[in-house]
Coordinates of N, CA and C in Angstrom, one line a residue:
X7 N -3.2 11.8 28.3 CA -3.5 11.8 26.8 C -5.0 11.8 26.6
X8 N -5.5 12.8 25.8 CA -6.9 12.9 25.6 C -7.4 12.1 24.4
X9 N -8.5 11.4 24.5 CA -9.0 10.6 23.4 C -9.5 11.6 22.3
X10 N -9.5 11.1 21.1 CA -10.0 11.9 20.0 C -11.5 12.1 20.0
X11 N -12.0 13.3 19.8 CA -13.4 13.5 19.8 C -14.1 12.9 18.6
X12 N -15.4 12.7 18.7 CA -16.1 12.1 17.5 C -16.0 13.0 16.3
X13 N -16.1 14.3 16.6 CA -16.1 15.2 15.4 C -14.8 15.2 14.7
X14 N -13.7 15.1 15.5 CA -12.4 15.1 14.9 C -12.2 13.8 14.2
X15 N -12.6 12.7 14.7 CA -12.5 11.4 14.1 C -13.3 11.4 12.8
X16 N -14.4 12.0 12.8 CA -15.3 12.1 11.6 C -14.6 12.9 10.5
X17 N -14.0 14.0 11.0 CA -13.3 14.9 10.0 C -12.1 14.2 9.4
X18 N -11.3 13.4 10.2 CA -10.2 12.7 9.6 C -10.7 11.6 8.7
X19 N -11.8 10.9 9.0 CA -12.3 9.9 8.1 C -12.7 10.5 6.7
X20 N -13.3 11.7 6.8 CA -13.6 12.4 5.6 C -12.4 12.8 4.8
X21 N -11.4 13.3 5.5 CA -10.2 13.7 4.8 C -9.5 12.5 4.1
X22 N -9.5 11.4 4.7 CA -9.0 10.2 4.1 C -9.8 9.8 2.8
X23 N -11.1 9.9 2.9 CA -12.0 9.5 1.8 C -12.1 10.6 0.7
X24 N -11.4 11.7 0.9 CA -11.5 12.8 -0.1 C -12.7 13.6 -0.1
X25 N -13.4 13.6 1.1 CA -14.5 14.5 1.3 C -14.1 15.9 1.9
X26 N -14.4 17.0 1.3 CA -14.1 18.3 1.9 C -14.7 18.4 3.3
X27 N -14.0 19.0 4.2 CA -14.6 19.4 5.5 C -14.4 20.9 5.6
X28 N -15.0 21.4 6.7 CA -14.9 22.9 6.9 C -14.2 23.0 8.2
X29 N -13.1 23.8 8.2 CA -12.3 24.2 9.4 C -12.6 25.6 9.7
X30 N -13.1 25.8 11.0 CA -13.5 27.2 11.4 C -12.5 27.7 12.4
X31 N -12.0 28.9 12.2 CA -11.1 29.5 13.2 C -11.8 30.2 14.3
X32 N -11.0 30.8 15.2 CA -11.5 31.4 16.4 C -12.3 32.7 16.1
X33 N -13.3 33.0 16.8 CA -14.1 34.3 16.6 C -13.2 35.5 16.6
X34 N -12.1 35.5 17.4 CA -11.2 36.6 17.5 C -10.3 36.8 16.3
X35 N -10.3 35.8 15.4 CA -9.5 35.9 14.2 C -10.4 36.2 13.0
X36 N -10.4 35.4 12.0 CA -11.3 35.7 10.8 C -12.7 35.2 11.1
X37 N -12.9 34.3 12.0 CA -14.2 33.8 12.3 C -14.9 33.2 11.1
X38 N -14.2 32.5 10.3 CA -14.8 32.0 9.1 C -14.4 30.5 8.8
X39 N -15.1 29.9 7.9 CA -14.9 28.5 7.6 C -14.1 28.4 6.2
X40 N -13.1 27.6 6.3 CA -12.4 27.2 5.0 C -12.6 25.8 4.7
X41 N -12.8 25.4 3.4 CA -12.8 24.1 3.0 C -11.4 23.5 3.1
X42 N -11.3 22.3 3.6 CA -10.0 21.6 3.6 C -10.2 20.3 2.9
X43 N -9.2 20.0 2.1 CA -9.1 18.8 1.3 C -7.7 18.3 1.2
X44 N -7.4 17.1 1.4 CA -6.1 16.5 1.3 C -5.7 16.7 -0.2
X45 N -4.5 17.3 -0.4 CA -4.0 17.5 -1.8 C -4.0 16.2 -2.6
X46 N -3.5 15.1 -1.9 CA -3.4 13.8 -2.7 C -4.7 13.2 -2.9
X47 N -5.8 13.7 -2.3 CA -7.2 13.1 -2.5 C -8.0 14.0 -3.5
X48 N -7.4 15.0 -4.0 CA -8.1 15.9 -4.9 C -8.5 15.2 -6.2
X49 N -9.7 15.4 -6.7 CA -10.2 14.9 -8.0 C -11.2 15.8 -8.6
X50 N -11.6 15.5 -9.8 CA -12.6 16.4 -10.5 C -13.8 16.6 -9.6
X51 N -14.3 15.6 -9.0 CA -15.6 15.7 -8.3 C -15.5 16.6 -7.1
X52 N -14.5 16.4 -6.2 CA -14.4 17.3 -5.0 C -13.9 18.7 -5.3
X53 N -13.1 18.9 -6.3 CA -12.7 20.2 -6.7 C -13.9 21.0 -7.3
X54 N -14.8 20.2 -8.0 CA -16.0 20.9 -8.6 C -16.9 21.4 -7.5
X55 N -17.0 20.6 -6.4 CA -17.8 21.1 -5.3 C -17.2 22.4 -4.7
X56 N -15.8 22.4 -4.5 CA -15.2 23.5 -4.0 C -15.4 24.7 -4.9
X57 N -15.3 24.5 -6.2 CA -15.5 25.6 -7.1 C -16.9 26.2 -7.0
X58 N -17.9 25.3 -6.8 CA -19.2 25.8 -6.7 C -19.6 26.6 -5.5
X59 N -18.8 26.3 -4.4 CA -19.2 26.9 -3.1 C -18.1 27.6 -2.4
X60 N -17.1 28.0 -3.1 CA -15.9 28.7 -2.4 C -15.6 30.0 -3.2
X61 N -14.6 30.7 -2.7 CA -14.1 31.9 -3.3 C -13.3 31.6 -4.5
X62 N -12.9 30.3 -4.7 CA -12.1 29.8 -5.8 C -10.6 30.3 -5.8
X63 N -10.3 30.9 -4.7 CA -8.8 31.2 -4.4 C -8.3 30.0 -3.8
X64 N -7.7 29.1 -4.6 CA -7.1 27.9 -4.1 C -5.7 28.1 -3.5
X65 N -5.6 27.7 -2.3 CA -4.2 27.7 -1.6 C -3.8 26.3 -1.2
X66 N -2.5 26.1 -1.2 CA -2.0 24.8 -0.9 C -1.0 24.9 0.2
X67 N -1.4 24.7 1.5 CA -0.5 24.7 2.6 C 0.5 23.6 2.5
X68 N 1.8 23.9 2.7 CA 2.9 22.9 2.6 C 4.0 23.2 3.6
X69 N 4.8 22.2 3.9 CA 6.0 22.5 4.7 C 7.0 23.3 4.0
X70 N 7.8 24.1 4.7 CA 8.8 24.9 4.1 C 9.8 24.1 3.4
X71 N 10.2 22.9 3.9 CA 11.2 22.1 3.2 C 10.8 21.7 1.8
X72 N 9.6 21.4 1.6 CA 9.1 21.0 0.3 C 9.1 22.2 -0.7
X73 N 8.7 23.4 -0.2 CA 8.6 24.6 -0.9 C 10.0 25.0 -1.4
X74 N 11.0 24.9 -0.5 CA 12.4 25.2 -0.8 C 12.9 24.2 -1.9
X75 N 12.6 22.9 -1.8 CA 13.0 22.0 -2.7 C 12.5 22.3 -4.1
X76 N 11.3 22.8 -4.2 CA 10.7 23.2 -5.5 C 11.2 24.5 -6.0
X77 N 12.0 25.2 -5.2 CA 12.5 26.4 -5.7 C 11.6 27.6 -5.7
X78 N 10.5 27.5 -4.8 CA 9.6 28.6 -4.7 C 10.0 29.5 -3.6
X79 N 9.6 30.8 -3.7 CA 10.0 31.8 -2.7 C 8.8 32.5 -2.2
X80 N 8.9 33.1 -1.0 CA 7.8 33.9 -0.4 C 7.5 35.1 -1.3
X81 N 6.2 35.4 -1.4 CA 5.8 36.6 -2.1 C 6.4 37.9 -1.5
X82 N 6.5 37.9 -0.2 CA 7.2 39.0 0.5 C 7.9 38.5 1.8
X83 N 9.0 39.1 2.1 CA 9.6 38.8 3.4 C 9.2 39.8 4.5
X84 N 8.4 40.8 4.1 CA 8.0 41.8 5.1 C 6.5 42.0 5.0
X85 N 5.6 41.0 5.4 CA 4.2 41.3 5.4 C 3.8 42.4 6.3
X86 N 2.8 43.2 5.8 CA 2.4 44.4 6.6 C 1.2 44.1 7.5
X87 N 0.6 42.9 7.4 CA -0.4 42.4 8.2 C 0.1 41.4 9.2
X88 N 0.1 41.8 10.5 CA 0.7 40.9 11.5 C -0.1 39.6 11.6
X89 N 0.7 38.5 11.7 CA 0.0 37.2 11.8 C -0.5 36.6 10.5
X90 N -0.3 37.3 9.4 CA -0.8 36.8 8.1 C -0.1 35.5 7.7
X91 N -0.8 34.7 6.9 CA -0.1 33.5 6.4 C 0.9 33.8 5.3
X92 N 1.9 32.9 5.1 CA 3.0 33.2 4.3 C 2.7 32.7 2.9
X93 N 2.4 33.6 1.9 CA 2.1 33.2 0.6 C 3.4 33.0 -0.2
X94 N 3.5 31.9 -1.0 CA 4.6 31.7 -1.8 C 4.2 32.0 -3.3
X95 N 5.2 32.0 -4.2 CA 5.0 32.3 -5.6 C 3.9 31.4 -6.1
X96 N 2.8 32.0 -6.7 CA 1.7 31.2 -7.2 C 2.2 30.5 -8.5
X97 N 1.6 29.3 -8.7 CA 2.1 28.4 -9.7 C 0.9 28.0 -10.7
X98 N 1.3 27.6 -11.9 CA 0.4 27.0 -12.8 C 1.0 25.7 -13.3
X99 N 0.3 24.9 -14.0 CA 0.8 23.7 -14.7 C 1.5 24.2 -16.0
X100 N 2.8 23.8 -16.2 CA 3.5 24.3 -17.3 C 2.9 23.9 -18.7
X101 N 2.2 22.8 -18.8 CA 1.6 22.4 -20.0 C 0.1 22.6 -19.9
X102 N -0.4 23.4 -19.0 CA -1.8 23.6 -18.8 C -2.4 24.7 -19.7
X103 N -3.6 25.1 -19.4 CA -4.3 26.1 -20.2 C -4.2 27.4 -19.5
X104 N -5.3 28.0 -19.0 CA -5.2 29.3 -18.3 C -4.8 29.2 -16.9
X105 N -4.8 28.0 -16.3 CA -4.4 27.8 -14.9 C -5.6 27.9 -14.0
X106 N -6.8 28.2 -14.5 CA -7.9 28.4 -13.6 C -8.9 27.2 -13.6
X107 N -8.8 26.3 -14.6 CA -9.7 25.2 -14.7 C -9.3 24.1 -13.8
X108 N -10.3 23.1 -13.6 CA -10.0 22.1 -12.6 C -8.9 21.1 -13.1
X109 N -8.9 20.8 -14.4 CA -7.8 20.0 -14.9 C -6.4 20.6 -14.6
X110 N -6.3 21.9 -14.8 CA -5.0 22.6 -14.5 C -4.7 22.5 -13.1
X111 N -5.7 22.7 -12.2 CA -5.5 22.7 -10.8 C -5.0 21.3 -10.3
X112 N -5.6 20.3 -10.9 CA -5.2 18.9 -10.5 C -3.8 18.6 -11.0
X113 N -3.4 19.2 -12.1 CA -2.0 19.0 -12.6 C -1.0 19.7 -11.7
X114 N -1.4 20.9 -11.2 CA -0.6 21.7 -10.3 C -0.4 20.9 -9.0
X115 N -1.5 20.4 -8.5 CA -1.4 19.7 -7.2 C -0.5 18.5 -7.3
X116 N -0.6 17.7 -8.4 CA 0.2 16.6 -8.6 C 1.7 17.0 -8.7
X117 N 2.0 18.0 -9.4 CA 3.4 18.5 -9.5 C 3.9 19.0 -8.1
X118 N 3.1 19.7 -7.4 CA 3.5 20.2 -6.0 C 3.8 19.0 -5.1
X119 N 3.0 18.0 -5.3 CA 3.2 16.8 -4.4 C 4.4 15.9 -4.8
X120 N 4.6 15.8 -6.2 CA 5.5 14.7 -6.6 C 6.7 15.1 -7.5
X121 N 6.7 16.3 -8.0 CA 7.9 16.7 -8.8 C 9.2 16.5 -8.0
X122 N 10.2 16.0 -8.7 CA 11.5 15.8 -8.1 C 12.5 16.8 -8.6
X123 N 12.1 17.9 -9.2 CA 13.0 18.9 -9.6 C 12.5 20.3 -9.2
X124 N 13.3 21.3 -9.3 CA 12.9 22.6 -9.0 C 12.0 23.2 -10.1
X125 N 11.2 24.2 -9.8 CA 10.4 24.8 -10.8 C 11.2 25.4 -11.9
X126 N 12.5 25.7 -11.7 CA 13.4 26.3 -12.7 C 14.0 25.2 -13.6
X127 N 13.8 24.0 -13.3 CA 14.4 22.9 -14.1 C 13.5 22.6 -15.3
X128 N 14.1 22.3 -16.4 CA 13.4 22.1 -17.7 C 12.4 20.9 -17.6
X129 N 12.6 20.0 -16.6 CA 11.7 18.9 -16.5 C 10.5 19.2 -15.5
X130 N 10.5 20.4 -14.9 CA 9.5 20.7 -14.0 C 8.1 20.8 -14.7
X131 N 7.1 20.4 -14.0 CA 5.7 20.5 -14.5 C 5.0 21.7 -14.1
X132 N 5.8 22.6 -13.3 CA 5.2 23.8 -12.8 C 5.7 25.0 -13.6
X133 N 4.9 26.1 -13.7 CA 5.4 27.3 -14.2 C 5.1 28.5 -13.2
X134 N 5.8 29.5 -13.3 CA 5.6 30.7 -12.4 C 5.6 31.9 -13.3
X135 N 4.8 33.0 -12.9 CA 3.8 32.9 -11.9 C 2.5 32.2 -12.3
X136 N 1.6 32.0 -11.4 CA 0.4 31.3 -11.8 C -0.8 31.7 -10.9
X137 N -1.7 30.7 -10.7 CA -3.0 31.0 -10.1 C -3.3 30.2 -8.9
X138 N -2.5 29.3 -8.5 CA -2.6 28.4 -7.3 C -1.5 28.8 -6.3
X139 N -1.9 29.1 -5.1 CA -1.0 29.7 -4.1 C -0.5 28.8 -3.1
X140 N 0.7 28.3 -3.2 CA 1.3 27.6 -2.0 C 1.4 28.5 -0.8
X141 N 1.2 27.9 0.4 CA 1.3 28.6 1.6 C 2.3 27.8 2.5
X142 N 3.1 28.6 3.2 CA 4.1 27.9 4.1 C 3.5 27.8 5.5
X143 N 3.4 26.6 6.0 CA 2.9 26.4 7.4 C 4.0 26.8 8.4
X144 N 3.5 27.3 9.5 CA 4.5 27.6 10.6 C 5.2 26.3 11.0
X145 N 6.6 26.5 11.2 CA 7.4 25.3 11.5 C 6.9 24.5 12.7
X146 N 6.2 25.2 13.7 CA 5.7 24.6 14.9 C 4.3 24.2 14.7
X147 N 3.7 24.3 13.5 CA 2.4 23.9 13.3 C 1.4 24.7 14.1
X148 N 0.3 24.1 14.5 CA -0.7 24.8 15.2 C -0.2 25.4 16.6
X149 N 0.8 24.8 17.1 CA 1.4 25.3 18.3 C 2.0 26.7 18.1
X150 N 2.4 26.9 16.9 CA 3.1 28.2 16.6 C 2.2 29.2 16.0
X151 N 1.1 28.8 15.3 CA 0.1 29.7 14.7 C -1.2 29.0 14.5
X152 N -2.2 29.6 14.9 CA -3.6 28.9 14.9 C -4.4 29.4 13.7
X153 N -3.9 29.1 12.5 CA -4.5 29.5 11.3 C -5.0 28.3 10.5
X154 N -5.8 28.6 9.4 CA -6.3 27.5 8.6 C -5.1 26.8 7.9
X155 N -4.0 27.5 7.6 CA -2.9 26.9 7.0 C -2.3 25.7 7.9
X156 N -2.1 26.1 9.1 CA -1.5 25.1 10.1 C -2.6 24.0 10.4
X157 N -3.8 24.4 10.5 CA -4.9 23.4 10.9 C -5.0 22.4 9.8
X158 N -5.0 22.8 8.5 CA -5.1 21.9 7.4 C -4.0 20.9 7.4
X159 N -2.8 21.4 7.6 CA -1.6 20.5 7.6 C -1.8 19.5 8.8
X160 N -2.2 19.9 9.9 CA -2.4 19.0 11.1 C -3.4 17.9 10.7
X161 N -4.5 18.3 10.0 CA -5.5 17.3 9.7 C -5.0 16.2 8.7
X162 N -4.2 16.7 7.7 CA -3.8 15.7 6.7 C -2.7 14.8 7.3
X163 N -1.9 15.4 8.2 CA -0.9 14.5 8.9 C -1.5 13.6 9.9
X164 N -2.5 14.0 10.6 CA -3.2 13.1 11.5 C -3.9 12.0 10.7
X165 N -4.3 12.3 9.5 CA -4.9 11.3 8.6 C -3.9 10.4 7.9
X166 N -2.6 10.6 8.2 CA -1.5 9.8 7.7 C -1.4 10.0 6.2
X167 N -1.6 11.2 5.7 CA -1.5 11.5 4.3 C -0.3 12.5 4.1
X168 N 0.0 12.8 2.8 CA 1.1 13.7 2.5 C 0.8 15.1 3.1
X169 N 1.9 15.7 3.5 CA 1.8 17.0 4.2 C 1.5 18.2 3.2
X170 N 0.4 18.1 2.6 CA -0.1 19.2 1.7 C -1.6 19.1 1.6
X171 N -2.2 20.3 1.7 CA -3.7 20.4 1.7 C -4.1 21.4 0.7
X172 N -5.4 21.3 0.4 CA -6.0 22.4 -0.4 C -7.0 23.1 0.5
X173 N -6.9 24.4 0.5 CA -7.9 25.2 1.3 C -8.4 26.3 0.5
X174 N -9.7 26.7 0.7 CA -10.3 27.8 0.1 C -11.5 28.2 0.9
X175 N -11.8 29.5 0.9 CA -12.8 30.0 1.8 C -14.2 29.5 1.3
X176 N -15.0 29.0 2.3 CA -16.3 28.7 2.0 C -17.1 30.0 1.8
X177 N -17.9 30.0 0.7 CA -18.4 31.3 0.2 C -19.9 31.4 0.3
X178 N -20.3 32.5 0.8 CA -21.8 32.8 0.8 C -22.1 33.5 -0.6
X179 N -22.6 32.7 -1.5 CA -22.8 33.1 -2.9 C -23.9 34.2 -3.0
X180 N -24.8 34.1 -2.1 CA -25.9 35.1 -2.1 C -25.4 36.5 -1.6
X181 N -24.6 36.5 -0.6 CA -24.2 37.7 0.1 C -22.8 38.1 -0.4
X182 N -22.2 37.3 -1.3 CA -20.8 37.6 -1.9 C -19.8 37.9 -0.8
X183 N -19.7 37.0 0.2 CA -18.7 37.2 1.3 C -18.4 35.8 1.9
X184 N -17.4 35.7 2.7 CA -17.1 34.4 3.3 C -18.2 34.0 4.2
X185 N -18.4 32.6 4.3 CA -19.3 32.1 5.3 C -18.8 32.3 6.7
X186 N -19.6 32.8 7.6 CA -19.2 33.0 9.0 C -20.4 32.6 9.9
X187 N -20.0 32.3 11.1 CA -21.0 32.0 12.2 C -22.0 31.0 11.8
X188 N -23.3 31.3 12.0 CA -24.4 30.4 11.8 C -24.5 29.9 10.3
X189 N -24.0 30.8 9.4 CA -24.1 30.4 8.0 C -23.2 29.2 7.7
X190 N -22.1 29.1 8.4 CA -21.3 27.9 8.2 C -22.1 26.6 8.7
X191 N -22.7 26.7 9.8 CA -23.5 25.6 10.4 C -24.7 25.2 9.4
X192 N -25.4 26.3 8.9 CA -26.5 26.0 8.0 C -26.0 25.3 6.7
X193 N -24.9 25.8 6.2 CA -24.4 25.2 5.0 C -23.9 23.8 5.2
X194 N -23.3 23.5 6.3 CA -22.8 22.2 6.6 C -23.9 21.2 6.8
X195 N -25.0 21.6 7.4 CA -26.2 20.8 7.5 C -26.8 20.5 6.2
X196 N -26.9 21.5 5.4 CA -27.5 21.3 4.0 C -26.7 20.4 3.2
X197 N -25.4 20.4 3.3 CA -24.6 19.6 2.4 C -23.9 18.4 3.1
X198 N -24.3 18.2 4.4 CA -23.8 17.0 5.1 C -22.3 17.0 5.2
X199 N -21.7 18.2 5.6 CA -20.3 18.4 5.6 C -19.8 18.5 7.1
X200 N -18.8 17.8 7.4 CA -18.2 17.8 8.8 C -17.6 19.2 9.1
X201 N -17.8 19.7 10.2 CA -17.2 21.0 10.7 C -16.4 20.7 11.9
X202 N -15.1 21.2 11.9 CA -14.2 21.1 13.1 C -13.6 22.5 13.3
X203 N -13.4 22.8 14.6 CA -12.8 24.1 14.9 C -11.3 23.9 15.1
X204 N -10.6 25.0 14.8 CA -9.2 25.0 15.0 C -8.9 24.9 16.5
X205 N -9.7 25.4 17.4 CA -9.5 25.3 18.8 C -9.6 23.8 19.2
X206 N -10.6 23.1 18.7 CA -10.7 21.7 19.1 C -9.5 20.9 18.6
X207 N -9.1 21.2 17.4 CA -7.9 20.5 16.8 C -6.6 20.8 17.6
X208 N -6.5 22.1 18.0 CA -5.3 22.5 18.8 C -5.3 21.8 20.2
X209 N -6.5 21.7 20.8 CA -6.6 21.1 22.1 C -6.1 19.6 22.0
X210 N -6.5 19.0 20.9 CA -6.1 17.6 20.8 C -4.6 17.5 20.5
X211 N -4.1 18.4 19.7 CA -2.6 18.4 19.5 C -1.8 18.6 20.8
X212 N -2.3 19.5 21.6 CA -1.6 19.8 22.8 C -1.7 18.7 23.8
X213 N -2.7 17.8 23.7 CA -2.8 16.7 24.6 C -1.9 15.5 24.3
X214 N -1.3 15.5 23.1 CA -0.5 14.4 22.6 C 0.9 14.5 23.1

């Protein structure tokens, strides 16, 4: 059994405290950094930071069982891009505004985490379609797919939090593209954000 690295322990501490971290995938994949936040730790402050520095396409990786309970379905059963993540029906808060503001996003996250009825039930706090995208994690987690979706679920579960995360691309606002390579490191140093790679997380998972 391999001991947890300092960087992974720091990342988990941040996840527990509600601090966004950056999860970087392999250079052979997208080679980019996604912000990761535990869904149950989302608040106005940390979502504001994500909105300021991300693509603002908010996704919520979740287990398939929870998505099925909520009555949500995959956007497509036949993705044309091999290895792509599985997007589910995007959702809004039923009593929200446009679905794009932080208050609306917080209401959506709370409903995704805690609603006890299907989206089709009159007591549901969710409406479809919307602007926040649930994602289905691979049933085998990182061992089955080495993506940001699975990595974010692994992080929140290692942190002993609910199995739902918020992820969004860290964004290079000057170049209008995702942060990659050294730009991720530069941004992380500037904002004192912990960076962890999917490879490092996978190695730890495989050692357990």
